Amino acid sequence: MQAHVWLARRDSADPAGLSPRELLRRNKYQQEDDRERFTTGATLARYALRRLTMDQSAEVHRECPECKAQDHGPVGAAGAHAGEWSLSVSHSGDLVAVAIVPGPEAVGVDVEVADLETINRVRRLLCRDDELAEDLAAPDLHEALLVRWVRKEAILKAARIGLGVPMRHLRVSSSAEPAALLSWSERSVPDGFNARHVVCEDLPPEVLAAGDDRSRGAIAVRGTSELSVRLHWVGAELAAVRAHDTSPATELVGCTG
């Protein structure tokens, strides 16, 4: 399966290009850095879909799987391309990533920028005991924990449940091994989900470094086909992307997303 990952710096997009519903979501963020990340993520998803479909009218939308509100939740292709493409958005530090694959198979992407102090505070939430023992024995504890983090979050996104499941319920390979989901606790595995039917791959740190040299990333796709990943950097052209949906937005009531 061919997957595409589009990358941009967090300040690459123009808020004027967002739809009214996206602007409503953007304005909920208190920090300017977070508003920039959201703006670039939404715009980059739209840009990627239009490039791959060669359709400048292509649009994206969000829908929360829990409350069905459309101001948050996973991003997807809308309109004529609904169901034809799967998308996932992630951002951290100065880096924004969008993964997209053809067909209905769900994709998840995660990029993270975190120092060792931050990761150490959450490592008991992130790792099973056997995983933590592996990471503590690794030559670079920071690298080991950060790689495990992005692999797990990418897989959870591909499963379309995000962080609704404790990361400790998943067991993934160590940073010294190729990315893989090894097992998922029966307590929380989604109905119909087969852990053997997930393909995972790390994103090259040297490519991510153009956005933030502290970042690590991973992509996961539900399926059994061999995964081939193409990476694309987007620069100034992102500022010209505009949403076609200009219908007024109203405050939506639902979960916090």
PDB file of C-alpha atoms in Angstrom:
ATOM      1  CA  MET A   1       0.000   0.000   0.000  1.00  0.00           C
ATOM      2  CA  GLN A   2       1.226   3.478  -0.895  1.00  0.00           C
ATOM      3  CA  ALA A   3       0.951   6.035   1.899  1.00  0.00           C
ATOM      4  CA  HIS A   4       1.789   9.717   1.606  1.00  0.00           C
ATOM      5  CA  VAL A   5       2.899  11.884   4.512  1.00  0.00           C
ATOM      6  CA  TRP A   6       2.821  15.642   3.975  1.00  0.00           C
ATOM      7  CA  LEU A   7       4.896  17.811   6.295  1.00  0.00           C
ATOM      8  CA  ALA A   8       4.948  21.528   7.067  1.00  0.00           C
ATOM      9  CA  ARG A   9       6.121  23.930   9.732  1.00  0.00           C
ATOM     10  CA  ARG A  10       3.389  25.044  12.108  1.00  0.00           C
ATOM     11  CA  ASP A  11       3.326  28.671  10.874  1.00  0.00           C
ATOM     12  CA  SER A  12       2.900  27.811   7.168  1.00  0.00           C
ATOM     13  CA  ALA A  13      -0.841  28.393   6.696  1.00  0.00           C
ATOM     14  CA  ASP A  14      -3.169  31.393   6.708  1.00  0.00           C
ATOM     15  CA  PRO A  15      -6.258  31.364   8.982  1.00  0.00           C
ATOM     16  CA  ALA A  16      -8.128  33.125   6.170  1.00  0.00           C
ATOM     17  CA  GLY A  17      -8.091  29.785   4.348  1.00  0.00           C
ATOM     18  CA  LEU A  18     -10.124  27.963   7.006  1.00  0.00           C
ATOM     19  CA  SER A  19     -13.825  27.199   6.825  1.00  0.00           C
ATOM     20  CA  PRO A  20     -16.138  28.949   9.335  1.00  0.00           C
ATOM     21  CA  ARG A  21     -16.385  25.716  11.347  1.00  0.00           C
ATOM     22  CA  GLU A  22     -12.590  25.389  11.423  1.00  0.00           C
ATOM     23  CA  LEU A  23     -12.244  29.005  12.527  1.00  0.00           C
ATOM     24  CA  LEU A  24     -14.639  28.271  15.355  1.00  0.00           C
ATOM     25  CA  ARG A  25     -12.454  25.375  16.436  1.00  0.00           C
ATOM     26  CA  ARG A  26      -9.258  27.422  16.033  1.00  0.00           C
ATOM     27  CA  ASN A  27     -10.552  30.154  18.303  1.00  0.00           C
ATOM     28  CA  LYS A  28     -11.044  27.675  21.147  1.00  0.00           C
ATOM     29  CA  TYR A  29      -7.277  27.369  21.553  1.00  0.00           C
ATOM     30  CA  GLN A  30      -5.780  29.757  24.109  1.00  0.00           C
ATOM     31  CA  GLN A  31      -2.172  29.732  22.874  1.00  0.00           C
ATOM     32  CA  GLU A  32      -1.079  31.173  19.520  1.00  0.00           C
ATOM     33  CA  ASP A  33       1.236  28.194  18.913  1.00  0.00           C
ATOM     34  CA  ASP A  34      -1.742  25.832  19.208  1.00  0.00           C
ATOM     35  CA  ARG A  35      -3.833  27.999  16.876  1.00  0.00           C
ATOM     36  CA  GLU A  36      -1.028  27.880  14.306  1.00  0.00           C
ATOM     37  CA  ARG A  37      -0.723  24.092  14.569  1.00  0.00           C
ATOM     38  CA  PHE A  38      -4.456  23.614  14.087  1.00  0.00           C
ATOM     39  CA  THR A  39      -4.559  26.038  11.141  1.00  0.00           C
ATOM     40  CA  THR A  40      -1.690  24.320   9.370  1.00  0.00           C
ATOM     41  CA  GLY A  41      -3.051  20.827  10.097  1.00  0.00           C
ATOM     42  CA  ALA A  42      -6.480  21.616   8.639  1.00  0.00           C
ATOM     43  CA  THR A  43      -4.991  23.391   5.619  1.00  0.00           C
ATOM     44  CA  LEU A  44      -2.369  20.708   4.979  1.00  0.00           C
ATOM     45  CA  ALA A  45      -5.055  17.990   4.997  1.00  0.00           C
ATOM     46  CA  ARG A  46      -7.039  19.925   2.385  1.00  0.00           C
ATOM     47  CA  TYR A  47      -3.904  20.555   0.293  1.00  0.00           C
ATOM     48  CA  ALA A  48      -2.836  16.881   0.395  1.00  0.00           C
ATOM     49  CA  LEU A  49      -6.257  15.614  -0.657  1.00  0.00           C
ATOM     50  CA  ARG A  50      -6.437  18.052  -3.569  1.00  0.00           C
ATOM     51  CA  ARG A  51      -2.951  17.137  -4.762  1.00  0.00           C
ATOM     52  CA  LEU A  52      -3.592  13.392  -4.704  1.00  0.00           C
ATOM     53  CA  THR A  53      -7.074  13.581  -6.252  1.00  0.00           C
ATOM     54  CA  MET A  54      -6.032  16.301  -8.722  1.00  0.00           C
ATOM     55  CA  ASP A  55      -9.352  17.913  -7.783  1.00  0.00           C
ATOM     56  CA  GLN A  56      -9.119  21.499  -6.539  1.00  0.00           C
ATOM     57  CA  SER A  57     -12.709  21.310  -5.301  1.00  0.00           C
ATOM     58  CA  ALA A  58     -11.943  18.402  -2.924  1.00  0.00           C
ATOM     59  CA  GLU A  59     -12.811  19.087   0.713  1.00  0.00           C
ATOM     60  CA  VAL A  60     -12.211  17.579   4.130  1.00  0.00           C
ATOM     61  CA  HIS A  61     -14.430  17.371   7.192  1.00  0.00           C
ATOM     62  CA  ARG A  62     -14.301  16.240  10.807  1.00  0.00           C
ATOM     63  CA  GLU A  63     -16.775  14.141  12.744  1.00  0.00           C
ATOM     64  CA  CYS A  64     -16.430  12.919  16.309  1.00  0.00           C
ATOM     65  CA  PRO A  65     -17.176   9.167  16.522  1.00  0.00           C
ATOM     66  CA  GLU A  66     -18.611   9.669  20.018  1.00  0.00           C
ATOM     67  CA  CYS A  67     -20.938  12.684  19.807  1.00  0.00           C
ATOM     68  CA  LYS A  68     -21.096  13.124  15.994  1.00  0.00           C
ATOM     69  CA  ALA A  69     -20.246  16.820  16.277  1.00  0.00           C
ATOM     70  CA  GLN A  70     -18.385  18.197  13.268  1.00  0.00           C
ATOM     71  CA  ASP A  71     -16.123  20.729  14.955  1.00  0.00           C
ATOM     72  CA  HIS A  72     -13.684  18.044  16.188  1.00  0.00           C
ATOM     73  CA  GLY A  73     -12.752  14.405  15.677  1.00  0.00           C
ATOM     74  CA  PRO A  74     -10.801  12.555  12.969  1.00  0.00           C
ATOM     75  CA  VAL A  75     -10.399  14.302   9.631  1.00  0.00           C
ATOM     76  CA  GLY A  76     -11.716  12.630   6.486  1.00  0.00           C
ATOM     77  CA  ALA A  77     -12.452  13.226   2.822  1.00  0.00           C
ATOM     78  CA  ALA A  78     -15.822  14.860   2.160  1.00  0.00           C
ATOM     79  CA  GLY A  79     -18.289  15.040  -0.708  1.00  0.00           C
ATOM     80  CA  ALA A  80     -17.457  13.155  -3.883  1.00  0.00           C
ATOM     81  CA  HIS A  81     -14.287  11.696  -2.342  1.00  0.00           C
ATOM     82  CA  ALA A  82     -15.853  10.469   0.903  1.00  0.00           C
ATOM     83  CA  GLY A  83     -14.722   6.905   1.583  1.00  0.00           C
ATOM     84  CA  GLU A  84     -12.070   7.034  -1.139  1.00  0.00           C
ATOM     85  CA  TRP A  85      -9.249   8.242   1.130  1.00  0.00           C
ATOM     86  CA  SER A  86      -8.245   7.904   4.776  1.00  0.00           C
ATOM     87  CA  LEU A  87      -6.445  10.790   6.489  1.00  0.00           C
ATOM     88  CA  SER A  88      -4.774  11.470   9.816  1.00  0.00           C
ATOM     89  CA  VAL A  89      -3.319  14.678  11.259  1.00  0.00           C
ATOM     90  CA  SER A  90      -0.677  15.201  13.956  1.00  0.00           C
ATOM     91  CA  HIS A  91       1.333  18.141  15.223  1.00  0.00           C
ATOM     92  CA  SER A  92       3.882  18.810  17.926  1.00  0.00           C
ATOM     93  CA  GLY A  93       6.483  21.520  18.431  1.00  0.00           C
ATOM     94  CA  ASP A  94       7.096  23.223  15.095  1.00  0.00           C
ATOM     95  CA  LEU A  95       6.083  20.201  12.997  1.00  0.00           C
ATOM     96  CA  VAL A  96       2.732  19.320  11.396  1.00  0.00           C
ATOM     97  CA  ALA A  97       2.080  16.036   9.560  1.00  0.00           C
ATOM     98  CA  VAL A  98      -0.807  14.673   7.502  1.00  0.00           C
ATOM     99  CA  ALA A  99      -0.927  11.035   6.387  1.00  0.00           C
ATOM    100  CA  ILE A 100      -3.219   9.920   3.586  1.00  0.00           C
ATOM    101  CA  VAL A 101      -3.850   6.531   1.968  1.00  0.00           C
ATOM    102  CA  PRO A 102      -6.284   5.453  -0.748  1.00  0.00           C
ATOM    103  CA  GLY A 103      -9.307   3.379   0.159  1.00  0.00           C
ATOM    104  CA  PRO A 104     -11.219   2.815   3.388  1.00  0.00           C
ATOM    105  CA  GLU A 105      -8.342   1.316   5.401  1.00  0.00           C
ATOM    106  CA  ALA A 106      -7.762   3.650   8.345  1.00  0.00           C
ATOM    107  CA  VAL A 107      -4.406   5.410   8.719  1.00  0.00           C
ATOM    108  CA  GLY A 108      -2.847   6.996  11.785  1.00  0.00           C
ATOM    109  CA  VAL A 109       0.149   9.302  12.006  1.00  0.00           C
ATOM    110  CA  ASP A 110       1.865  10.723  15.052  1.00  0.00           C
ATOM    111  CA  VAL A 111       4.741  13.147  15.503  1.00  0.00           C
ATOM    112  CA  GLU A 112       6.014  14.167  18.917  1.00  0.00           C
ATOM    113  CA  VAL A 113       8.528  16.620  20.326  1.00  0.00           C
ATOM    114  CA  ALA A 114       9.202  15.999  24.015  1.00  0.00           C
ATOM    115  CA  ASP A 115      12.222  16.222  26.265  1.00  0.00           C
ATOM    116  CA  LEU A 116      13.290  13.380  28.546  1.00  0.00           C
ATOM    117  CA  GLU A 117      11.860  15.077  31.643  1.00  0.00           C
ATOM    118  CA  THR A 118       8.407  15.248  30.036  1.00  0.00           C
ATOM    119  CA  ILE A 119       8.511  11.629  28.852  1.00  0.00           C
ATOM    120  CA  ASN A 120       9.736  10.400  32.215  1.00  0.00           C
ATOM    121  CA  ARG A 121       6.649  11.903  33.851  1.00  0.00           C
ATOM    122  CA  VAL A 122       4.351   9.776  31.664  1.00  0.00           C
ATOM    123  CA  ARG A 123       6.446   6.673  31.083  1.00  0.00           C
ATOM    124  CA  ARG A 124       4.386   4.553  33.470  1.00  0.00           C
ATOM    125  CA  LEU A 125       1.286   5.492  31.470  1.00  0.00           C
ATOM    126  CA  LEU A 126       3.060   4.871  28.185  1.00  0.00           C
ATOM    127  CA  CYS A 127       4.880   1.588  28.790  1.00  0.00           C
ATOM    128  CA  ARG A 128       4.095  -1.876  30.031  1.00  0.00           C
ATOM    129  CA  ASP A 129       6.555  -3.132  32.632  1.00  0.00           C
ATOM    130  CA  ASP A 130       8.407  -5.307  30.112  1.00  0.00           C
ATOM    131  CA  GLU A 131       8.608  -2.416  27.625  1.00  0.00           C
ATOM    132  CA  LEU A 132       9.958  -0.039  30.242  1.00  0.00           C
ATOM    133  CA  ALA A 133      12.620  -2.573  31.215  1.00  0.00           C
ATOM    134  CA  GLU A 134      13.697  -2.727  27.556  1.00  0.00           C
ATOM    135  CA  ASP A 135      13.841   1.060  27.277  1.00  0.00           C
ATOM    136  CA  LEU A 136      15.769   1.528  30.520  1.00  0.00           C
ATOM    137  CA  ALA A 137      18.399  -0.844  29.109  1.00  0.00           C
ATOM    138  CA  ALA A 138      18.581   0.991  25.758  1.00  0.00           C
ATOM    139  CA  PRO A 139      21.623   3.154  24.906  1.00  0.00           C
ATOM    140  CA  ASP A 140      19.386   6.247  24.604  1.00  0.00           C
ATOM    141  CA  LEU A 141      16.408   6.269  26.981  1.00  0.00           C
ATOM    142  CA  HIS A 142      14.901   9.418  25.442  1.00  0.00           C
ATOM    143  CA  GLU A 143      14.970   7.947  21.935  1.00  0.00           C
ATOM    144  CA  ALA A 144      13.589   4.609  23.131  1.00  0.00           C
ATOM    145  CA  LEU A 145      10.619   6.137  24.943  1.00  0.00           C
ATOM    146  CA  LEU A 146       9.809   8.701  22.241  1.00  0.00           C
ATOM    147  CA  VAL A 147       9.832   6.088  19.477  1.00  0.00           C
ATOM    148  CA  ARG A 148       7.555   3.818  21.500  1.00  0.00           C
ATOM    149  CA  TRP A 149       5.206   6.758  22.124  1.00  0.00           C
ATOM    150  CA  VAL A 150       4.750   7.695  18.447  1.00  0.00           C
ATOM    151  CA  ARG A 151       4.288   4.074  17.376  1.00  0.00           C
ATOM    152  CA  LYS A 152       1.538   3.507  19.914  1.00  0.00           C
ATOM    153  CA  GLU A 153      -0.310   6.739  19.189  1.00  0.00           C
ATOM    154  CA  ALA A 154      -0.181   6.151  15.421  1.00  0.00           C
ATOM    155  CA  ILE A 155      -1.703   2.684  15.950  1.00  0.00           C
ATOM    156  CA  LEU A 156      -4.439   4.046  18.230  1.00  0.00           C
ATOM    157  CA  LYS A 157      -5.305   6.640  15.600  1.00  0.00           C
ATOM    158  CA  ALA A 158      -5.461   3.959  12.893  1.00  0.00           C
ATOM    159  CA  ALA A 159      -7.856   2.052  15.152  1.00  0.00           C
ATOM    160  CA  ARG A 160      -9.956   5.259  15.278  1.00  0.00           C
ATOM    161  CA  ILE A 161     -10.066   5.387  19.062  1.00  0.00           C
ATOM    162  CA  GLY A 162      -7.200   7.779  19.822  1.00  0.00           C
ATOM    163  CA  LEU A 163      -6.179   8.031  23.467  1.00  0.00           C
ATOM    164  CA  GLY A 164      -9.459   6.564  24.693  1.00  0.00           C
ATOM    165  CA  VAL A 165      -7.467   3.388  25.413  1.00  0.00           C
ATOM    166  CA  PRO A 166      -4.492   3.346  27.816  1.00  0.00           C
ATOM    167  CA  MET A 167      -1.213   3.072  25.910  1.00  0.00           C
ATOM    168  CA  ARG A 168      -0.114   0.372  28.362  1.00  0.00           C
ATOM    169  CA  HIS A 169      -2.722  -1.932  26.800  1.00  0.00           C
ATOM    170  CA  LEU A 170      -0.639  -2.054  23.612  1.00  0.00           C
ATOM    171  CA  ARG A 171       2.706  -3.799  23.261  1.00  0.00           C
ATOM    172  CA  VAL A 172       4.917  -2.548  20.430  1.00  0.00           C
ATOM    173  CA  SER A 173       8.429  -3.372  19.349  1.00  0.00           C
ATOM    174  CA  SER A 174      11.402  -1.551  20.848  1.00  0.00           C
ATOM    175  CA  SER A 175      13.270   1.261  19.111  1.00  0.00           C
ATOM    176  CA  ALA A 176      16.021  -1.233  18.227  1.00  0.00           C
ATOM    177  CA  GLU A 177      13.546  -3.220  16.105  1.00  0.00           C
ATOM    178  CA  PRO A 178      11.335  -2.433  13.091  1.00  0.00           C
ATOM    179  CA  ALA A 179       8.049  -0.818  14.093  1.00  0.00           C
ATOM    180  CA  ALA A 180       5.333  -3.361  14.856  1.00  0.00           C
ATOM    181  CA  LEU A 181       2.259  -3.920  17.011  1.00  0.00           C
ATOM    182  CA  LEU A 182       2.963  -7.108  18.973  1.00  0.00           C
ATOM    183  CA  SER A 183      -0.211  -7.408  21.045  1.00  0.00           C
ATOM    184  CA  TRP A 184      -3.272  -5.575  22.392  1.00  0.00           C
ATOM    185  CA  SER A 185      -4.932  -6.330  25.715  1.00  0.00           C
ATOM    186  CA  GLU A 186      -8.255  -8.140  25.414  1.00  0.00           C
ATOM    187  CA  ARG A 187      -9.652  -5.643  27.944  1.00  0.00           C
ATOM    188  CA  SER A 188      -9.711  -2.827  25.396  1.00  0.00           C
ATOM    189  CA  VAL A 189      -9.114  -4.159  21.884  1.00  0.00           C
ATOM    190  CA  PRO A 190     -11.848  -2.770  19.576  1.00  0.00           C
ATOM    191  CA  ASP A 191     -14.468  -5.182  18.244  1.00  0.00           C
ATOM    192  CA  GLY A 192     -13.295  -6.777  15.016  1.00  0.00           C
ATOM    193  CA  PHE A 193      -9.758  -5.402  15.367  1.00  0.00           C
ATOM    194  CA  ASN A 194      -6.964  -7.825  14.492  1.00  0.00           C
ATOM    195  CA  ALA A 195      -3.570  -6.804  15.845  1.00  0.00           C
ATOM    196  CA  ARG A 196      -1.902  -8.815  13.094  1.00  0.00           C
ATOM    197  CA  HIS A 197      -3.613  -6.639  10.489  1.00  0.00           C
ATOM    198  CA  VAL A 198      -1.751  -3.428  11.288  1.00  0.00           C
ATOM    199  CA  VAL A 199       1.338  -2.234   9.437  1.00  0.00           C
ATOM    200  CA  CYS A 200       3.536   0.336  11.175  1.00  0.00           C
ATOM    201  CA  GLU A 201       6.613   2.260  10.067  1.00  0.00           C
ATOM    202  CA  ASP A 202       8.803   4.955  11.597  1.00  0.00           C
ATOM    203  CA  LEU A 203       9.159   8.274   9.793  1.00  0.00           C
ATOM    204  CA  PRO A 204      12.804   9.150   9.024  1.00  0.00           C
ATOM    205  CA  PRO A 205      14.132  11.517  11.732  1.00  0.00           C
ATOM    206  CA  GLU A 206      16.422  13.207   9.230  1.00  0.00           C
ATOM    207  CA  VAL A 207      13.385  14.217   7.149  1.00  0.00           C
ATOM    208  CA  LEU A 208      11.381  15.410  10.157  1.00  0.00           C
ATOM    209  CA  ALA A 209      14.379  17.471  11.303  1.00  0.00           C
ATOM    210  CA  ALA A 210      13.664  20.102   8.657  1.00  0.00           C
ATOM    211  CA  GLY A 211      10.635  21.045  10.768  1.00  0.00           C
ATOM    212  CA  ASP A 212      11.943  20.238  14.241  1.00  0.00           C
ATOM    213  CA  ASP A 213      15.166  18.338  14.857  1.00  0.00           C
ATOM    214  CA  ARG A 214      13.843  17.012  18.189  1.00  0.00           C
ATOM    215  CA  SER A 215      10.892  15.180  16.625  1.00  0.00           C
ATOM    216  CA  ARG A 216      10.115  11.527  16.015  1.00  0.00           C
ATOM    217  CA  GLY A 217       7.183  10.114  14.091  1.00  0.00           C
ATOM    218  CA  ALA A 218       5.395   6.966  12.956  1.00  0.00           C
ATOM    219  CA  ILE A 219       2.598   5.929  10.629  1.00  0.00           C
ATOM    220  CA  ALA A 220       0.237   2.962  10.996  1.00  0.00           C
ATOM    221  CA  VAL A 221      -2.271   1.533   8.515  1.00  0.00           C
ATOM    222  CA  ARG A 222      -4.882  -1.147   9.063  1.00  0.00           C
ATOM    223  CA  GLY A 223      -4.264  -3.914   6.559  1.00  0.00           C
ATOM    224  CA  THR A 224      -1.731  -6.566   5.679  1.00  0.00           C
ATOM    225  CA  SER A 225      -0.175  -5.119   2.529  1.00  0.00           C
ATOM    226  CA  GLU A 226       3.454  -4.030   2.567  1.00  0.00           C
ATOM    227  CA  LEU A 227       3.624  -0.330   3.353  1.00  0.00           C
ATOM    228  CA  SER A 228       5.488   2.144   1.151  1.00  0.00           C
ATOM    229  CA  VAL A 229       5.693   5.707   2.463  1.00  0.00           C
ATOM    230  CA  ARG A 230       6.390   8.845   0.414  1.00  0.00           C
ATOM    231  CA  LEU A 231       7.165  12.061   2.268  1.00  0.00           C
ATOM    232  CA  HIS A 232       6.486  15.549   0.914  1.00  0.00           C
ATOM    233  CA  TRP A 233       7.499  18.895   2.405  1.00  0.00           C
ATOM    234  CA  VAL A 234       5.177  21.844   1.757  1.00  0.00           C
ATOM    235  CA  GLY A 235       6.276  25.457   2.098  1.00  0.00           C
ATOM    236  CA  ALA A 236       4.927  28.844   1.049  1.00  0.00           C
ATOM    237  CA  GLU A 237       2.281  27.395  -1.303  1.00  0.00           C
ATOM    238  CA  LEU A 238       0.217  26.319   1.722  1.00  0.00           C
ATOM    239  CA  ALA A 239      -0.645  29.946   2.510  1.00  0.00           C
ATOM    240  CA  ALA A 240      -2.732  30.182  -0.685  1.00  0.00           C
ATOM    241  CA  VAL A 241      -5.004  27.194   0.086  1.00  0.00           C
ATOM    242  CA  ARG A 242      -8.621  28.132   0.765  1.00  0.00           C
ATOM    243  CA  ALA A 243     -11.634  26.158   1.991  1.00  0.00           C
ATOM    244  CA  HIS A 244     -14.659  26.046  -0.316  1.00  0.00           C
ATOM    245  CA  ASP A 245     -17.139  25.579   2.537  1.00  0.00           C
ATOM    246  CA  THR A 246     -18.148  29.088   3.582  1.00  0.00           C
ATOM    247  CA  SER A 247     -21.490  28.201   5.231  1.00  0.00           C
ATOM    248  CA  PRO A 248     -21.961  29.869   8.630  1.00  0.00           C
ATOM    249  CA  ALA A 249     -20.909  27.820  11.654  1.00  0.00           C
ATOM    250  CA  THR A 250     -22.679  27.658  14.987  1.00  0.00           C
ATOM    251  CA  GLU A 251     -21.324  26.542  18.337  1.00  0.00           C
ATOM    252  CA  LEU A 252     -21.679  22.752  18.483  1.00  0.00           C
ATOM    253  CA  VAL A 253     -22.442  21.008  21.742  1.00  0.00           C
ATOM    254  CA  GLY A 254     -20.802  17.641  22.331  1.00  0.00           C
ATOM    255  CA  CYS A 255     -17.836  16.003  23.959  1.00  0.00           C
ATOM    256  CA  THR A 256     -14.624  18.005  24.299  1.00  0.00           C
ATOM    257  CA  GLY A 257     -12.872  16.107  21.493  1.00  0.00           C
TER     258      GLY A 257
END
